[in-house]
Amino acid sequence: MTPVPPPGQPWPIGFTATCLRATLYILLIAGLAQGAYIEALHYPEVRFSEYGFTELAQSAVLLAASLLLLYTRQVLRVLPTVTLLMFAFTFSSFIREQDYFLDTRVAYHTWKVLVALVILPILFWVIRERRRFVEEFASYANSFSFGFFAAGVLVTYVFSRLYGRGAFWEAILQEHYVRTFKDAAEEVVELLGYALILIAVIELTLLARRWALARRNG
């Protein structure tokens, strides 16, 4: 596997391609928001639960990101350590989203065991290949994808956790507080963060594809 892209890689993205991708990303975000809206209005029995649109969409987005990262690493063979570490992050998050089903249908804390089985060996490999990782990260950190990925992580794992605190919503709603308000706020913001991560991975895959083509032609 080539750890870093070859020299002279095609960085620029055409204006038409940028507009097309921006339109598709807008449609993706709008579709997810509309799905949450329909869930809230028409499906109160599963509203923001493990069987509702928002939770299922979170899993679908994370699984799609994980599969794209595997494609980038195994097929395009670009940035193998960076994409592997990103895969550990997205796939572990996917497993975490299945905690209810795993805990109730398999065994309690099953998801924690599975996450450990994913993260620990990958972390060991990345640490062992840390020099290659630093070289690859230098290439990735200057990309459009990295900005989206960082934003997605901050939205999902920082902002949504703080924004979805029960005490915060109890203070706002006071005697009208219902847990559904808190769940809706946290889960929808979390879905937005996952969508940003998926967009980042799509951008990384497209960038890796250009690098792979440049490698073949150069």
mmCIF file of C-alpha atoms in Angstrom:
data_model
loop_
_atom_site.group_PDB
_atom_site.id
_atom_site.type_symbol
_atom_site.label_atom_id
_atom_site.label_comp_id
_atom_site.label_asym_id
_atom_site.label_seq_id
_atom_site.Cartn_x
_atom_site.Cartn_y
_atom_site.Cartn_z
ATOM 1 C CA MET A 1 0.000 0.000 0.000
ATOM 2 C CA THR A 2 1.182 3.495 -0.780
ATOM 3 C CA PRO A 3 1.353 5.380 2.544
ATOM 4 C CA VAL A 4 1.230 8.865 1.033
ATOM 5 C CA PRO A 5 -0.062 10.207 -2.260
ATOM 6 C CA PRO A 6 2.441 10.612 -5.071
ATOM 7 C CA PRO A 7 3.897 14.000 -5.961
ATOM 8 C CA GLY A 8 1.946 16.133 -8.386
ATOM 9 C CA GLN A 9 -1.414 14.788 -7.240
ATOM 10 C CA PRO A 10 -4.441 16.652 -8.659
ATOM 11 C CA TRP A 11 -5.695 18.739 -5.735
ATOM 12 C CA PRO A 12 -7.992 21.237 -7.501
ATOM 13 C CA ILE A 13 -11.705 20.469 -7.807
ATOM 14 C CA GLY A 14 -13.637 22.017 -10.672
ATOM 15 C CA PHE A 15 -16.394 24.534 -10.022
ATOM 16 C CA THR A 16 -19.083 22.314 -11.574
ATOM 17 C CA ALA A 17 -18.036 19.324 -9.487
ATOM 18 C CA THR A 18 -18.001 21.476 -6.352
ATOM 19 C CA CYS A 19 -21.528 22.744 -7.021
ATOM 20 C CA LEU A 20 -22.788 19.226 -7.718
ATOM 21 C CA ARG A 21 -21.298 17.830 -4.537
ATOM 22 C CA ALA A 22 -22.576 20.773 -2.487
ATOM 23 C CA THR A 23 -26.080 20.176 -3.864
ATOM 24 C CA LEU A 24 -25.951 16.484 -2.999
ATOM 25 C CA TYR A 25 -24.726 17.217 0.517
ATOM 26 C CA ILE A 26 -27.501 19.772 1.002
ATOM 27 C CA LEU A 27 -30.018 17.151 -0.107
ATOM 28 C CA LEU A 28 -28.491 14.618 2.285
ATOM 29 C CA ILE A 29 -28.713 16.957 5.274
ATOM 30 C CA ALA A 30 -32.215 18.107 4.283
ATOM 31 C CA GLY A 31 -33.359 14.501 3.856
ATOM 32 C CA LEU A 32 -32.125 13.532 7.308
ATOM 33 C CA ALA A 33 -33.769 16.587 8.872
ATOM 34 C CA GLN A 34 -37.026 15.848 7.052
ATOM 35 C CA GLY A 35 -36.889 12.242 8.212
ATOM 36 C CA ALA A 36 -36.593 13.354 11.835
ATOM 37 C CA TYR A 37 -39.461 15.803 11.255
ATOM 38 C CA ILE A 38 -41.734 13.067 9.873
ATOM 39 C CA GLU A 39 -40.746 10.755 12.716
ATOM 40 C CA ALA A 40 -41.735 13.368 15.307
ATOM 41 C CA LEU A 41 -45.063 14.178 13.627
ATOM 42 C CA HIS A 42 -46.329 10.810 12.466
ATOM 43 C CA TYR A 43 -44.633 8.064 14.479
ATOM 44 C CA PRO A 44 -45.008 8.919 18.183
ATOM 45 C CA GLU A 45 -44.808 5.249 19.213
ATOM 46 C CA VAL A 46 -41.140 5.034 18.123
ATOM 47 C CA ARG A 47 -40.250 8.721 18.328
ATOM 48 C CA PHE A 48 -36.463 9.062 18.858
ATOM 49 C CA SER A 49 -36.208 5.490 20.120
ATOM 50 C CA GLU A 50 -33.994 2.678 18.845
ATOM 51 C CA TYR A 51 -36.726 1.807 16.318
ATOM 52 C CA GLY A 52 -37.235 5.370 15.051
ATOM 53 C CA PHE A 53 -35.878 6.995 11.916
ATOM 54 C CA THR A 54 -33.243 9.097 13.681
ATOM 55 C CA GLU A 55 -31.523 6.203 15.444
ATOM 56 C CA LEU A 56 -31.702 3.945 12.392
ATOM 57 C CA ALA A 57 -30.351 6.729 10.180
ATOM 58 C CA GLN A 58 -27.421 7.200 12.549
ATOM 59 C CA SER A 59 -26.520 3.530 12.167
ATOM 60 C CA ALA A 60 -26.908 3.645 8.387
ATOM 61 C CA VAL A 61 -24.693 6.736 8.082
ATOM 62 C CA LEU A 62 -21.972 5.241 10.272
ATOM 63 C CA LEU A 63 -22.052 1.922 8.414
ATOM 64 C CA ALA A 64 -21.794 3.702 5.063
ATOM 65 C CA ALA A 65 -18.808 5.715 6.297
ATOM 66 C CA SER A 66 -17.126 2.545 7.589
ATOM 67 C CA LEU A 67 -17.582 0.712 4.281
ATOM 68 C CA LEU A 68 -16.230 3.662 2.295
ATOM 69 C CA LEU A 69 -13.148 3.765 4.511
ATOM 70 C CA LEU A 70 -12.553 0.054 3.919
ATOM 71 C CA TYR A 71 -12.916 0.665 0.167
ATOM 72 C CA THR A 72 -10.416 3.526 0.309
ATOM 73 C CA ARG A 73 -7.909 1.417 2.212
ATOM 74 C CA GLN A 74 -8.304 -1.977 0.609
ATOM 75 C CA VAL A 75 -9.223 -1.109 -2.990
ATOM 76 C CA LEU A 76 -7.741 2.333 -3.631
ATOM 77 C CA ARG A 77 -4.833 1.514 -1.290
ATOM 78 C CA VAL A 78 -4.344 5.102 -0.130
ATOM 79 C CA LEU A 79 -3.509 6.330 3.398
ATOM 80 C CA PRO A 80 -3.738 2.855 4.963
ATOM 81 C CA THR A 81 -3.017 3.823 8.573
ATOM 82 C CA VAL A 82 -5.150 6.976 8.598
ATOM 83 C CA THR A 83 -8.128 5.241 7.007
ATOM 84 C CA LEU A 84 -7.749 2.264 9.339
ATOM 85 C CA LEU A 85 -7.827 4.509 12.411
ATOM 86 C CA MET A 86 -10.830 6.392 11.009
ATOM 87 C CA PHE A 87 -12.533 3.049 10.372
ATOM 88 C CA ALA A 88 -11.963 2.056 13.993
ATOM 89 C CA PHE A 89 -13.656 5.282 15.033
ATOM 90 C CA THR A 90 -16.695 5.050 12.732
ATOM 91 C CA PHE A 91 -17.256 1.310 13.116
ATOM 92 C CA SER A 92 -16.914 1.496 16.904
ATOM 93 C CA SER A 93 -19.492 4.281 16.869
ATOM 94 C CA PHE A 94 -21.736 2.048 14.746
ATOM 95 C CA ILE A 95 -21.398 -0.761 17.283
ATOM 96 C CA ARG A 96 -22.130 1.700 20.095
ATOM 97 C CA GLU A 97 -25.382 2.670 18.370
ATOM 98 C CA GLN A 98 -26.457 -0.995 18.588
ATOM 99 C CA ASP A 99 -26.032 -1.099 22.378
ATOM 100 C CA TYR A 100 -29.754 -1.546 23.077
ATOM 101 C CA PHE A 101 -30.126 -4.523 20.732
ATOM 102 C CA LEU A 102 -26.848 -6.131 21.807
ATOM 103 C CA ASP A 103 -27.533 -5.682 25.530
ATOM 104 C CA THR A 104 -31.107 -6.987 25.340
ATOM 105 C CA ARG A 105 -30.708 -9.745 22.747
ATOM 106 C CA VAL A 106 -27.160 -10.993 23.300
ATOM 107 C CA ALA A 107 -25.706 -10.059 26.693
ATOM 108 C CA TYR A 108 -25.242 -6.961 28.791
ATOM 109 C CA HIS A 109 -22.147 -4.921 27.836
ATOM 110 C CA THR A 110 -21.692 -6.932 24.621
ATOM 111 C CA TRP A 111 -21.164 -3.718 22.674
ATOM 112 C CA LYS A 112 -18.246 -2.773 24.921
ATOM 113 C CA VAL A 113 -16.512 -6.072 24.225
ATOM 114 C CA LEU A 114 -17.016 -5.681 20.468
ATOM 115 C CA VAL A 115 -15.736 -2.102 20.521
ATOM 116 C CA ALA A 116 -12.629 -3.233 22.401
ATOM 117 C CA LEU A 117 -12.053 -6.009 19.844
ATOM 118 C CA VAL A 118 -12.150 -3.399 17.072
ATOM 119 C CA ILE A 119 -10.199 -0.574 18.677
ATOM 120 C CA LEU A 120 -7.372 -2.307 20.573
ATOM 121 C CA PRO A 121 -5.717 -4.238 17.705
ATOM 122 C CA ILE A 122 -6.077 -1.268 15.339
ATOM 123 C CA LEU A 123 -4.564 1.115 17.887
ATOM 124 C CA PHE A 124 -1.703 -1.322 18.423
ATOM 125 C CA TRP A 125 -1.035 -1.478 14.674
ATOM 126 C CA VAL A 126 -1.240 2.301 14.205
ATOM 127 C CA ILE A 127 1.115 2.913 17.137
ATOM 128 C CA ARG A 128 3.542 0.402 15.685
ATOM 129 C CA GLU A 129 3.318 2.200 12.316
ATOM 130 C CA ARG A 130 3.304 5.677 13.897
ATOM 131 C CA ARG A 131 5.920 7.116 11.538
ATOM 132 C CA ARG A 132 3.884 6.137 8.514
ATOM 133 C CA PHE A 133 0.765 7.496 10.233
ATOM 134 C CA VAL A 134 2.401 10.894 10.802
ATOM 135 C CA GLU A 135 3.441 11.067 7.131
ATOM 136 C CA GLU A 136 -0.047 10.152 5.955
ATOM 137 C CA PHE A 137 -1.726 12.518 8.379
ATOM 138 C CA ALA A 138 0.355 15.414 7.060
ATOM 139 C CA SER A 139 -1.223 14.783 3.655
ATOM 140 C CA TYR A 140 -4.732 14.300 5.014
ATOM 141 C CA ALA A 141 -4.739 17.226 7.466
ATOM 142 C CA ASN A 142 -4.552 19.753 4.608
ATOM 143 C CA SER A 143 -7.594 18.337 2.842
ATOM 144 C CA PHE A 144 -11.216 19.497 2.691
ATOM 145 C CA SER A 145 -12.222 16.133 4.160
ATOM 146 C CA PHE A 146 -10.297 16.618 7.390
ATOM 147 C CA GLY A 147 -12.157 19.846 8.194
ATOM 148 C CA PHE A 148 -15.505 18.102 7.784
ATOM 149 C CA PHE A 149 -14.352 15.117 9.848
ATOM 150 C CA ALA A 150 -13.155 17.329 12.701
ATOM 151 C CA ALA A 151 -16.436 19.278 12.599
ATOM 152 C CA GLY A 152 -18.443 16.061 12.705
ATOM 153 C CA VAL A 153 -16.531 14.752 15.702
ATOM 154 C CA LEU A 154 -16.969 18.031 17.580
ATOM 155 C CA VAL A 155 -20.696 18.200 16.829
ATOM 156 C CA THR A 156 -21.344 14.565 17.747
ATOM 157 C CA TYR A 157 -19.077 13.945 20.696
ATOM 158 C CA VAL A 158 -18.884 17.392 22.274
ATOM 159 C CA PHE A 159 -21.775 19.665 21.340
ATOM 160 C CA SER A 160 -24.571 17.054 21.235
ATOM 161 C CA ARG A 161 -23.564 15.661 24.641
ATOM 162 C CA LEU A 162 -23.572 19.092 26.250
ATOM 163 C CA TYR A 163 -26.656 20.304 24.390
ATOM 164 C CA GLY A 164 -28.600 17.164 25.318
ATOM 165 C CA ARG A 165 -28.028 17.338 29.070
ATOM 166 C CA GLY A 166 -31.208 16.686 31.038
ATOM 167 C CA ALA A 167 -30.556 19.517 33.489
ATOM 168 C CA PHE A 168 -30.343 21.979 30.602
ATOM 169 C CA TRP A 169 -33.753 21.022 29.223
ATOM 170 C CA GLU A 170 -35.309 20.793 32.675
ATOM 171 C CA ALA A 171 -34.182 24.374 33.306
ATOM 172 C CA ILE A 172 -35.708 25.545 30.001
ATOM 173 C CA LEU A 173 -38.994 23.628 30.144
ATOM 174 C CA GLN A 174 -39.382 23.534 33.948
ATOM 175 C CA GLU A 175 -42.746 21.896 34.866
ATOM 176 C CA HIS A 176 -43.356 21.085 31.186
ATOM 177 C CA TYR A 177 -40.233 18.963 30.928
ATOM 178 C CA VAL A 178 -40.627 15.657 29.095
ATOM 179 C CA ARG A 179 -37.631 13.454 28.326
ATOM 180 C CA THR A 180 -38.624 13.363 24.638
ATOM 181 C CA PHE A 181 -37.485 16.986 24.280
ATOM 182 C CA LYS A 182 -34.014 16.105 25.540
ATOM 183 C CA ASP A 183 -33.838 12.968 23.379
ATOM 184 C CA ALA A 184 -34.917 14.849 20.266
ATOM 185 C CA ALA A 185 -32.365 17.611 20.794
ATOM 186 C CA GLU A 186 -29.474 15.238 21.431
ATOM 187 C CA GLU A 187 -30.259 12.601 18.802
ATOM 188 C CA VAL A 188 -30.941 15.019 15.935
ATOM 189 C CA VAL A 189 -27.749 16.993 16.605
ATOM 190 C CA GLU A 190 -25.881 13.692 16.829
ATOM 191 C CA LEU A 191 -27.313 12.675 13.456
ATOM 192 C CA LEU A 192 -26.048 15.944 11.975
ATOM 193 C CA GLY A 193 -22.575 15.214 13.321
ATOM 194 C CA TYR A 194 -22.600 11.724 11.815
ATOM 195 C CA ALA A 195 -23.723 13.190 8.492
ATOM 196 C CA LEU A 196 -20.733 15.557 8.529
ATOM 197 C CA ILE A 197 -18.464 12.570 9.182
ATOM 198 C CA LEU A 198 -20.010 10.729 6.231
ATOM 199 C CA ILE A 199 -19.475 13.766 3.998
ATOM 200 C CA ALA A 200 -15.847 13.866 5.172
ATOM 201 C CA VAL A 201 -15.381 10.205 4.285
ATOM 202 C CA ILE A 202 -16.992 10.696 0.863
ATOM 203 C CA GLU A 203 -14.610 13.579 0.208
ATOM 204 C CA LEU A 204 -11.678 11.449 1.365
ATOM 205 C CA THR A 205 -12.708 8.616 -0.962
ATOM 206 C CA LEU A 206 -12.964 10.989 -3.924
ATOM 207 C CA LEU A 207 -9.586 12.508 -3.053
ATOM 208 C CA ALA A 208 -8.022 9.059 -2.670
ATOM 209 C CA ARG A 209 -9.439 8.103 -6.048
ATOM 210 C CA ARG A 210 -7.726 11.081 -7.673
ATOM 211 C CA TRP A 211 -4.474 10.167 -5.912
ATOM 212 C CA ALA A 212 -4.786 6.553 -7.064
ATOM 213 C CA LEU A 213 -5.342 7.650 -10.668
ATOM 214 C CA ALA A 214 -2.359 9.997 -10.471
ATOM 215 C CA ARG A 215 -0.230 7.161 -9.129
ATOM 216 C CA ARG A 216 -1.237 4.916 -12.025
ATOM 217 C CA ASN A 217 -0.636 7.596 -14.629
ATOM 218 C CA GLY A 218 2.578 8.904 -13.110
#
